CSV table of C-alpha atoms in Angstrom, one decimal:
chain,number,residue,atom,x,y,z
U,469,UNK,CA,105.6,105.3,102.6
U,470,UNK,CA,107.8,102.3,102.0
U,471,UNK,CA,110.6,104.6,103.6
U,472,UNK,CA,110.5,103.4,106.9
U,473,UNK,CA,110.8,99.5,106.3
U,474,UNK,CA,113.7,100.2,103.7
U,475,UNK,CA,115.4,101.5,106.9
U,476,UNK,CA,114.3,99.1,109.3
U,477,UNK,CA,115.4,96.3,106.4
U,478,UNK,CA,118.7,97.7,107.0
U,479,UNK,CA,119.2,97.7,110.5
U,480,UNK,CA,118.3,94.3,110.7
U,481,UNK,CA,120.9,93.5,108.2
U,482,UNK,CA,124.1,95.9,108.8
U,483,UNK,CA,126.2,93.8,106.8
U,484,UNK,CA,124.1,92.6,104.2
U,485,UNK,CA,123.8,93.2,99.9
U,486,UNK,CA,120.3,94.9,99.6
U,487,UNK,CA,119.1,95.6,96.3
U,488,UNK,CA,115.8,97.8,96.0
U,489,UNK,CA,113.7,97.4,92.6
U,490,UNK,CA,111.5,100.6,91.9
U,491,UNK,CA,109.2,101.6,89.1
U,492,UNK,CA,111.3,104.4,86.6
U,493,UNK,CA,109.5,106.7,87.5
U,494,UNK,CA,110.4,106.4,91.3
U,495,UNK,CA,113.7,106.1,91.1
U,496,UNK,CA,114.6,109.9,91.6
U,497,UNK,CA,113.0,109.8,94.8
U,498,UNK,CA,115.0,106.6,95.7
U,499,UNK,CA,118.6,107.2,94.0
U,500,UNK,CA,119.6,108.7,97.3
U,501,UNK,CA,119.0,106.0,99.8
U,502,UNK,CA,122.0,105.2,102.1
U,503,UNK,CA,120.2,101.9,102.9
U,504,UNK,CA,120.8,100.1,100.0
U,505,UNK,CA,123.3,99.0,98.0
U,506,UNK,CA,122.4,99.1,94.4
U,507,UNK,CA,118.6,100.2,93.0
U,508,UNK,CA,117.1,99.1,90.1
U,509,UNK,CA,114.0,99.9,88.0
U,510,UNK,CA,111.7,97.9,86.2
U,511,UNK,CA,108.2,98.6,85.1
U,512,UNK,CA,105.4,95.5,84.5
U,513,UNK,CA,103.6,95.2,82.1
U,514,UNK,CA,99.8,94.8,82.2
U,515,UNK,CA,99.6,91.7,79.9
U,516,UNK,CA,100.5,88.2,82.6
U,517,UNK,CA,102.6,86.8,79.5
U,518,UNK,CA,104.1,89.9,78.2
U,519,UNK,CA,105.0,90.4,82.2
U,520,UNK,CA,106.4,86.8,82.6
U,521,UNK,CA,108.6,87.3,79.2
U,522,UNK,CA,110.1,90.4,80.6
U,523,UNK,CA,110.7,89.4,84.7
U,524,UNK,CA,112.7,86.6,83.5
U,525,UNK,CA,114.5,88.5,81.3
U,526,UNK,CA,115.2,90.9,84.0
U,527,UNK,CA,116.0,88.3,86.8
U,528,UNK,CA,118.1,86.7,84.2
U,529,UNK,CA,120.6,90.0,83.6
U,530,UNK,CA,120.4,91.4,86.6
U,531,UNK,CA,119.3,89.1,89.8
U,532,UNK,CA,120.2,85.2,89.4
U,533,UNK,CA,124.0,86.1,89.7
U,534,UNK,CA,123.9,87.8,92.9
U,535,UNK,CA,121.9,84.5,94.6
U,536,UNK,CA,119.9,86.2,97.1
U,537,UNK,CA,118.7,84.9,100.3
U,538,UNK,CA,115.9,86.8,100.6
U,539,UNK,CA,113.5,88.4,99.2
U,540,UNK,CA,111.0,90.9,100.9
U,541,UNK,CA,107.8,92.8,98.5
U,542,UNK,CA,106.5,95.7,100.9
U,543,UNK,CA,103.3,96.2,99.1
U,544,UNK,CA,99.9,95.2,100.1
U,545,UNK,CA,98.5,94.4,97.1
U,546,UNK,CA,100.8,92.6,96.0
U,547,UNK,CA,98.8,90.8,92.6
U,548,UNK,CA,100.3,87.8,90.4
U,549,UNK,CA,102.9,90.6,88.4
U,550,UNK,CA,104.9,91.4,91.8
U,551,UNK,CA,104.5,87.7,93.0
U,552,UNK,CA,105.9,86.4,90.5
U,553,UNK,CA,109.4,89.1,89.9
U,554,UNK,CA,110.2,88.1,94.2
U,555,UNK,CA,109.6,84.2,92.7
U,556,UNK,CA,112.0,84.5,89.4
U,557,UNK,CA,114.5,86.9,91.9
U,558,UNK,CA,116.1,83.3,92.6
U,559,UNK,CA,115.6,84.1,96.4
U,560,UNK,CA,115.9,81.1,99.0
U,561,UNK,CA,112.8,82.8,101.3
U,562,UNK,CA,109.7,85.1,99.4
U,563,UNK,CA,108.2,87.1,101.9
U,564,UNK,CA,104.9,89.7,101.2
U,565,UNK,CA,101.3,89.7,101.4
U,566,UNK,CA,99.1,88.2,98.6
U,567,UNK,CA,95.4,88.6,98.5
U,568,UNK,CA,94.3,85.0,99.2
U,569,UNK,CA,95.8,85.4,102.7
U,570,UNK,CA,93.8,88.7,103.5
U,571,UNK,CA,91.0,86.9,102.4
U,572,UNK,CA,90.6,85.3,105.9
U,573,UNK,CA,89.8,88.8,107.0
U,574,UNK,CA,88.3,90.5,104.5
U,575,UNK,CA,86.2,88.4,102.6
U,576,UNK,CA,85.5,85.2,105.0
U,577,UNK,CA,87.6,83.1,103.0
U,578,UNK,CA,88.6,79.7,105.1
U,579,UNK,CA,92.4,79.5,105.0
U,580,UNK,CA,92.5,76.0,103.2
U,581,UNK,CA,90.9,78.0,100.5
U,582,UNK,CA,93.2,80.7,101.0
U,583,UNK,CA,96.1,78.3,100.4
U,584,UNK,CA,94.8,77.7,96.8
U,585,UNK,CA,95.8,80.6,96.2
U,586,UNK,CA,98.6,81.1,93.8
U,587,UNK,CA,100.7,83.6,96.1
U,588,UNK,CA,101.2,80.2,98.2
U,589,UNK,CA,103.4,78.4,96.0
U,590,UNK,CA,105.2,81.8,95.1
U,591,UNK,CA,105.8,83.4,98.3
U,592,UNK,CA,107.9,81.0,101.1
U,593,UNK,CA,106.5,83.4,104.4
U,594,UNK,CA,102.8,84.6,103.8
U,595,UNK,CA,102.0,88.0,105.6
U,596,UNK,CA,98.4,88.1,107.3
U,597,UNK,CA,98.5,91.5,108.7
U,598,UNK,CA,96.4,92.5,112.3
U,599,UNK,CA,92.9,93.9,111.5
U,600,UNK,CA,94.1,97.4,113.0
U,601,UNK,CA,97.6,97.9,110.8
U,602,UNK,CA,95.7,99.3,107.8
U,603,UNK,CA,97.9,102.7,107.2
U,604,UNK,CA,100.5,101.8,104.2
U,605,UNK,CA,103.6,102.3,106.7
U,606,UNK,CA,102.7,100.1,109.4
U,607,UNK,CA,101.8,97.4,107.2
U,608,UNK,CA,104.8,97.6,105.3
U,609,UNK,CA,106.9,97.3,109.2
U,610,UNK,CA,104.4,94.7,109.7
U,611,UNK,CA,106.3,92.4,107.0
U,612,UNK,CA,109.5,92.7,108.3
U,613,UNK,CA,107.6,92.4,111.8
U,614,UNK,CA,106.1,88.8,111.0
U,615,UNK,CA,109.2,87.9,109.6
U,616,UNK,CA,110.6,87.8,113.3
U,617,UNK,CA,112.9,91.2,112.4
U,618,UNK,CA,113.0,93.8,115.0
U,619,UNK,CA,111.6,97.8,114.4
U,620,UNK,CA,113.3,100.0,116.4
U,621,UNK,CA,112.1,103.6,114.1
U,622,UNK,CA,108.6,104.2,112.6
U,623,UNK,CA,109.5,107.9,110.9
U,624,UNK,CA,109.2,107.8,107.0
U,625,UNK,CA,112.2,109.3,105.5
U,626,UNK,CA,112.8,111.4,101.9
U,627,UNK,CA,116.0,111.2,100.4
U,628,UNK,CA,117.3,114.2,98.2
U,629,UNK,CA,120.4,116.1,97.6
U,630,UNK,CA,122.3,118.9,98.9
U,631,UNK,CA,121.8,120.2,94.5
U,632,UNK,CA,118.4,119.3,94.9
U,633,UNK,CA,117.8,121.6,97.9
U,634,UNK,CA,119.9,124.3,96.2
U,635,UNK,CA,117.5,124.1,93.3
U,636,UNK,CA,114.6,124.6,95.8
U,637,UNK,CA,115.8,127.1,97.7
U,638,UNK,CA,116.9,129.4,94.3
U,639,UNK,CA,113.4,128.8,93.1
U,640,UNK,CA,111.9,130.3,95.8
U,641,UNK,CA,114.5,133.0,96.9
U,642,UNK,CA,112.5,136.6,96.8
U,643,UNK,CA,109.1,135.0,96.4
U,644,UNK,CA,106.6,136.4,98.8
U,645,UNK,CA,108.4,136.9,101.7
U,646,UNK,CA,107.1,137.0,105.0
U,647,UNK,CA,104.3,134.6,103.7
U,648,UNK,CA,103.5,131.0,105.0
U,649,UNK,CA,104.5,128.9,101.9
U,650,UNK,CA,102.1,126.3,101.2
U,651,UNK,CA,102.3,123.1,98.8
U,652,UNK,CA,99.2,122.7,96.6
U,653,UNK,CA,98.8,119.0,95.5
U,654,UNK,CA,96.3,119.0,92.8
U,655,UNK,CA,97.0,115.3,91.7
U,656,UNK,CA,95.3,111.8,93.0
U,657,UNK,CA,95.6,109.2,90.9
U,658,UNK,CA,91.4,107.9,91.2
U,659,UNK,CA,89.2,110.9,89.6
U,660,UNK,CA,87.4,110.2,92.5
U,661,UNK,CA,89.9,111.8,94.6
U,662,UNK,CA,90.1,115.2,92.8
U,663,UNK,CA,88.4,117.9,94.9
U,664,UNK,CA,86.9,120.7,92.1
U,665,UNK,CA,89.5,122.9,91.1
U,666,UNK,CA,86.4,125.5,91.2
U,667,UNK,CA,85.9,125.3,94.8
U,668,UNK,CA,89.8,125.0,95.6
U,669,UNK,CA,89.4,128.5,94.2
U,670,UNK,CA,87.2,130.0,96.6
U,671,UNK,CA,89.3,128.6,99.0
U,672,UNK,CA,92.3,129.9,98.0
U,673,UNK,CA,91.5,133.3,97.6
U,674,UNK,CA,90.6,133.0,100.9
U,675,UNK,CA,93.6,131.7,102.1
U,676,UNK,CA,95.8,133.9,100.4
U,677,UNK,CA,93.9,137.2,101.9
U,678,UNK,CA,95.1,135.5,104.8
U,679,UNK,CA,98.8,135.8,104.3
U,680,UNK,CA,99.5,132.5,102.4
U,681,UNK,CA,101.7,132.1,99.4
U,682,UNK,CA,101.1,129.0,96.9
U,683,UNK,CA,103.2,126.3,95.0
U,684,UNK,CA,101.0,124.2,93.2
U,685,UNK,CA,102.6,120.8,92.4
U,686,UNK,CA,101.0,117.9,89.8
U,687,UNK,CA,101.7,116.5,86.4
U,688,UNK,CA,100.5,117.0,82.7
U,689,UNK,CA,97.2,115.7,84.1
U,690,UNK,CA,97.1,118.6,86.4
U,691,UNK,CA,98.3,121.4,84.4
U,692,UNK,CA,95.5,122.6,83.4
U,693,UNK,CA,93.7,123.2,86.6
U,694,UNK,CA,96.9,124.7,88.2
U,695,UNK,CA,96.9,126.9,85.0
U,696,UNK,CA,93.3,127.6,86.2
U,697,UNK,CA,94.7,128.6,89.7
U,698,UNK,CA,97.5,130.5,88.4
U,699,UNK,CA,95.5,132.7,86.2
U,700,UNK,CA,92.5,134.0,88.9
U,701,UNK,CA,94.8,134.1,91.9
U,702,UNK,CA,97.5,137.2,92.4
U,703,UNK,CA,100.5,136.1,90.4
U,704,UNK,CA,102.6,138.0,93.2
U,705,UNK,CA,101.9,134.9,95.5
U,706,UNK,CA,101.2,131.7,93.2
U,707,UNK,CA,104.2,130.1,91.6
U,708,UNK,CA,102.7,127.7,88.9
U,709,UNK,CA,105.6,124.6,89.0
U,710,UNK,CA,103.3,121.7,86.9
U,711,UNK,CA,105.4,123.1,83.9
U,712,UNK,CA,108.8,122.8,85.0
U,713,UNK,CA,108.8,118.6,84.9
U,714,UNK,CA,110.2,118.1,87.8
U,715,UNK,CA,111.2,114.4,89.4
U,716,UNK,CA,110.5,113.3,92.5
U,717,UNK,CA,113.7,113.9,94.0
U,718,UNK,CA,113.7,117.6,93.0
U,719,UNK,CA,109.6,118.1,93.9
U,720,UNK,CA,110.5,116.4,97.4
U,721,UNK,CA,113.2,118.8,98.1
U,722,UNK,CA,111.0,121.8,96.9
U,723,UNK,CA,108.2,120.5,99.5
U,724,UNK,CA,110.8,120.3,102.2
U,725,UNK,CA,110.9,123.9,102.3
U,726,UNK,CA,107.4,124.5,102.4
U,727,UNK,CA,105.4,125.0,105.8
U,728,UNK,CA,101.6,123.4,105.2
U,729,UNK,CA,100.4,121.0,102.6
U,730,UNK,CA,96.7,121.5,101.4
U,731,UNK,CA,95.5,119.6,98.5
U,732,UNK,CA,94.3,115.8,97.8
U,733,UNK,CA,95.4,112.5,98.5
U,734,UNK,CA,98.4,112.4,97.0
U,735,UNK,CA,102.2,111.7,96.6
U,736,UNK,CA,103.0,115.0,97.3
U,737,UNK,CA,101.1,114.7,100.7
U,738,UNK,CA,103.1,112.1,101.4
U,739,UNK,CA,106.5,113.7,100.6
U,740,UNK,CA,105.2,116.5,103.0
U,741,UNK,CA,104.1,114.1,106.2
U,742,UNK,CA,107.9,112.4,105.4
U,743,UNK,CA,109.3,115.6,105.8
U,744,UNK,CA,107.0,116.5,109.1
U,745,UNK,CA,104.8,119.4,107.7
U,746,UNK,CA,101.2,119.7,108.7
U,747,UNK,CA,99.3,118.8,106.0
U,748,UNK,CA,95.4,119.4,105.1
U,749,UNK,CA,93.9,116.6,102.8
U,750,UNK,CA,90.6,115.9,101.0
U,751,UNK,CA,89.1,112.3,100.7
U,752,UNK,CA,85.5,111.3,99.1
U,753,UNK,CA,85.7,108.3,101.9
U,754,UNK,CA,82.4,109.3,103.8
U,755,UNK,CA,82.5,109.4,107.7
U,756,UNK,CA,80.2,106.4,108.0
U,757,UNK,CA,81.7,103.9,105.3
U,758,UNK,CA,85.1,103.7,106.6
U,759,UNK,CA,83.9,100.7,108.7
U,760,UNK,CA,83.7,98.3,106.3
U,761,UNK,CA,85.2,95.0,106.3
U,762,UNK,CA,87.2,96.3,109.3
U,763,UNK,CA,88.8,99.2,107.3
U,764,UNK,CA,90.1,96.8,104.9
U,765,UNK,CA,88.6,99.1,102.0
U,766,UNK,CA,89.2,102.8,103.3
U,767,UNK,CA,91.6,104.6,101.4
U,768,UNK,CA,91.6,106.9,104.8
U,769,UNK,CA,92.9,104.6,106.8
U,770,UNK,CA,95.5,103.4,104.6
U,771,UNK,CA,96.5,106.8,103.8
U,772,UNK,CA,96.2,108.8,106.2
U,773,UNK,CA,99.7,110.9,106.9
U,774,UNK,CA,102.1,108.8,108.8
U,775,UNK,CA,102.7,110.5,112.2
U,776,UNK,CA,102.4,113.6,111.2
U,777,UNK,CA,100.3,116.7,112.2
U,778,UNK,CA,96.9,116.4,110.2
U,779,UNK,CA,93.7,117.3,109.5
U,780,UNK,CA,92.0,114.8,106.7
U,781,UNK,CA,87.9,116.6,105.8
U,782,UNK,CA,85.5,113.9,104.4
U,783,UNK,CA,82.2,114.3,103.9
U,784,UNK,CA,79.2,113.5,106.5
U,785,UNK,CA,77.9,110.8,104.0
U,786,UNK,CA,78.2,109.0,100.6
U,787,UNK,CA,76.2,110.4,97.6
U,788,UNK,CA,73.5,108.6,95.5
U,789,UNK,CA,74.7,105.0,94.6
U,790,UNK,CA,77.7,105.2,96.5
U,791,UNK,CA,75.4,104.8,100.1
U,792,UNK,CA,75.5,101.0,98.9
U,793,UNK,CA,78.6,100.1,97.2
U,794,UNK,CA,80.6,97.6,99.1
U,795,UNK,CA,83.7,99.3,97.6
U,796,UNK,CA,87.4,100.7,98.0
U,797,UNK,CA,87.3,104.4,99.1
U,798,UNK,CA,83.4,104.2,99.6
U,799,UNK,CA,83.1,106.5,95.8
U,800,UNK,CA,82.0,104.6,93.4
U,801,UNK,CA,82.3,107.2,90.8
U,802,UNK,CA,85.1,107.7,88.1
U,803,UNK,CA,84.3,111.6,88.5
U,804,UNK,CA,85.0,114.2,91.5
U,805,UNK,CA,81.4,113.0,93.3
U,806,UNK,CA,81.6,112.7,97.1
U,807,UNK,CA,84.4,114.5,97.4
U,808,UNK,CA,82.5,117.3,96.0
U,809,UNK,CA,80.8,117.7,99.5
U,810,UNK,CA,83.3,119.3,101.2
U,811,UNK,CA,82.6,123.3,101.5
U,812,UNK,CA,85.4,125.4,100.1
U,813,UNK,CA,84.7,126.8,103.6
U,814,UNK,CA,85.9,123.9,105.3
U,815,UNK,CA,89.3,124.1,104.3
U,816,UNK,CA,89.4,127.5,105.1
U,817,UNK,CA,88.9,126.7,108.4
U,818,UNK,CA,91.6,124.0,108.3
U,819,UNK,CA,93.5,126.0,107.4
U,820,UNK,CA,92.8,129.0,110.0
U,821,UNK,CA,93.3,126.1,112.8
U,822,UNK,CA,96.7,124.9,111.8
U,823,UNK,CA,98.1,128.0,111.4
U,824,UNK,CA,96.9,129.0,114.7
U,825,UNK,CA,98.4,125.8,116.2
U,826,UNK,CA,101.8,126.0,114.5
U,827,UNK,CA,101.8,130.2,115.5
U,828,UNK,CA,101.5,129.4,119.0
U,829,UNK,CA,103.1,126.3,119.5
U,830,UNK,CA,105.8,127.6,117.2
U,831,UNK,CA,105.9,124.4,115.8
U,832,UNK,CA,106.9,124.3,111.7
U,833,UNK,CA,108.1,119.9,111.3
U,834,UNK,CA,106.5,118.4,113.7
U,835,UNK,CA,105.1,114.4,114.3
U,836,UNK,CA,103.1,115.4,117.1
U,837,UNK,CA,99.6,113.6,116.9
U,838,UNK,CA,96.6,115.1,115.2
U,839,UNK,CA,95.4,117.3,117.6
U,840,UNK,CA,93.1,119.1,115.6
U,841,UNK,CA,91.1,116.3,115.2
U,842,UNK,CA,88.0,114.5,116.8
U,843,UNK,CA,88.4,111.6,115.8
U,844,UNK,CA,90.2,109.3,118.6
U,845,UNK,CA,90.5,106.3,117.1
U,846,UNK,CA,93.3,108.2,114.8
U,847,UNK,CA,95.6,108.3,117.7
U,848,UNK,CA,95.4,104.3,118.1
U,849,UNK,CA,95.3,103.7,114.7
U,850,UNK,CA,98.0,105.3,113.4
U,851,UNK,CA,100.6,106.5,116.2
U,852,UNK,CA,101.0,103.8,118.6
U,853,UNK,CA,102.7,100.5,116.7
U,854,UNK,CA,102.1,97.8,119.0
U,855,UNK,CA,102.1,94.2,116.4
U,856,UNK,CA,101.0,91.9,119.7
């Protein structure tokens, strides 16, 4: 989701040294960026003075020698950890967002309090993002927007090899042919997030009778429920890849050559909007809670697919405690809860419509907006990037 503004960062600077800092773990899916010139990875730590100890280690061998100008962090929350490696990079001008500053939005905070805040002795430009650029990709333009920098592209990008894609297409050479090929994201970071692996069942056999085939796609966290899957659905059209380890790099190319997405709110459903296939997704963020504090705390808003063909199903209405907590994603469960809501029957149907759309408008990549959707304000919200 960060794609876009990597790009963009580059435009603006043709000429320039850019240096991208990823987590380990990402790096597979950023090795192959054209954009930059070097990448480097570093993961924080959770303990502030074990984090400290290592980022000045870490500017020290690898970021004071090159004397930057500037330094950009794209992430929205952005806490003391991330503040604090863009401070020690050495960097003339420290741009990002830091909560205090959000504050005046979000949480009615005055902005002389605001400026107590210890992102405003770190950063040098403090981003205060419009109430209406909530989706991850827009407010990541947004910094390089407020910065004065010009965005001539919005499309999020995914960057893999021509081996990569070889890999992919071997893997799935002779498997059900003539059948759509879907991606099955069972991971989600929040338990809150997981739809019932039960229900996805009774979906699925659905969906299969209907002349789908399945990848299903996760981590060591997930193998047991695609394992689950993989054992009550016909092996002939179920390919079980949670066991192969895959990186990033590899499991974006595999999803490139896949035609629908249907699973939760995931990475993997972001690789798939990148790459312009329709995707299906499940959030516990209720119909009426996304309203809070502007949409500062829906998880929808922030992630729904970036211009791409979609169809997000929530529930009508929080569950139990949850119809009162004033929090992020409007679940205040660490269980599948509200999520649980949605009818196996639902995505069925989601899936019935897209197919239909993408059979007759013989569309397969497409960022068309999401016209299987009532709910206008997505077209405003998330396909039109006007900053004024």
């Amino acid at each position: 989701m960060t794609s876009a503004a990597i790009r963009e960062l580059r435009a603006n600077y043709p000429a320039a040294h850019i240096t991208l800092v990823v987590r380990k773990i990402i790096y597979p899916l950023a090795e192959f960026c054209h954009y930059v010139n070097e990448i480097l990875t570093f993961n924080f730590s959770e303990d502030i003075l074990e984090n400290f100890e290592r980022s000045v280690d870490f500017a020290r061998k690898n970021l004071w020698k090159k004397r930057y100008n500037i330094a950009f962090s794209f992430r929205y929350w952005t806490d003391i950890k991330e503040m604090t490696l863009l401070y020690l990079s050495g960097a003339k001008e420290r741009i990002g967002y830091f909560r205090g500053a959000n504050g005046t939005y979000y949480r009615n905070i005055s902005p002389e309090d605001a400026q107590k805040d210890i992102g405003y002795f770190l950063l040098t430009h403090q981003v205060i993002q419009p109430k209406k650029i909530i989706n991850d990709v827009a407010r990541s333009l947004f910094v390089l927007h407020s910065y004065g920098l010009k965005i001539q592209r919005t499309n999020c990008e995914l960057w893999y090899g021509a081996e990569d894609l070889y890999k992919a297409e071997n893997f799935l050479k002779d498997f059900a042919p003539g059948r759509m090929k879907i991606t099955v994201g069972l991971g989600g970071g929040h338990p809150a997030r997981h739809y019932p692996v039960e229900k996805y069942l009774e979906a699925y056999q659905k969906i299969i009778a209907k002349g789908a085939a399945l990848i299903i796609f996760g981590g060591s966290a997930e193998a047991e429920d695609a394992k689950f899957l993989q054992d009550n659905l016909p092996a002939e059209f179920v390919k079980n890849i949670t066991t192969l380890k895959l990186n990033w790099r590899e499991t974006a190319a595999l999803i490139s050559l896949t035609e629908l997405y249907i699973g939760n709110d995931t990475g993997t459903a972001h690789c798939a909007a990148a790459a312009k296939i329709p995707t299906i997704t499940l959030s516990p963020e209720a119909k009426d809670r996304e309203l809070f504090f502007e949409r500062g705390l829906s998880q929808f808003a922030q992630y729904h697919p970036w211009q791409n063909l979609a169809i997000v199903l929530r529930p009508e209405h929080p569950l139990d405690k949850c119809k009162e907590a004033l929090i992020y994603s409007g679940c205040a469960e660490y269980k599948p809860h509200c999520i649980t809501q949605i009818n196996p029957a639902e995505i069925v149907k989601a899936f019935e419509e897209m197919a239909y759309f993408m059979k007759f408008s013989k569309i397969r990549k497409t960022g068309a907006p999401p016209v299987l959707t009532d709910d206008k304000s997505v077209e405003e919200l998330f396909f039109k990037l006007d900053f004024n």
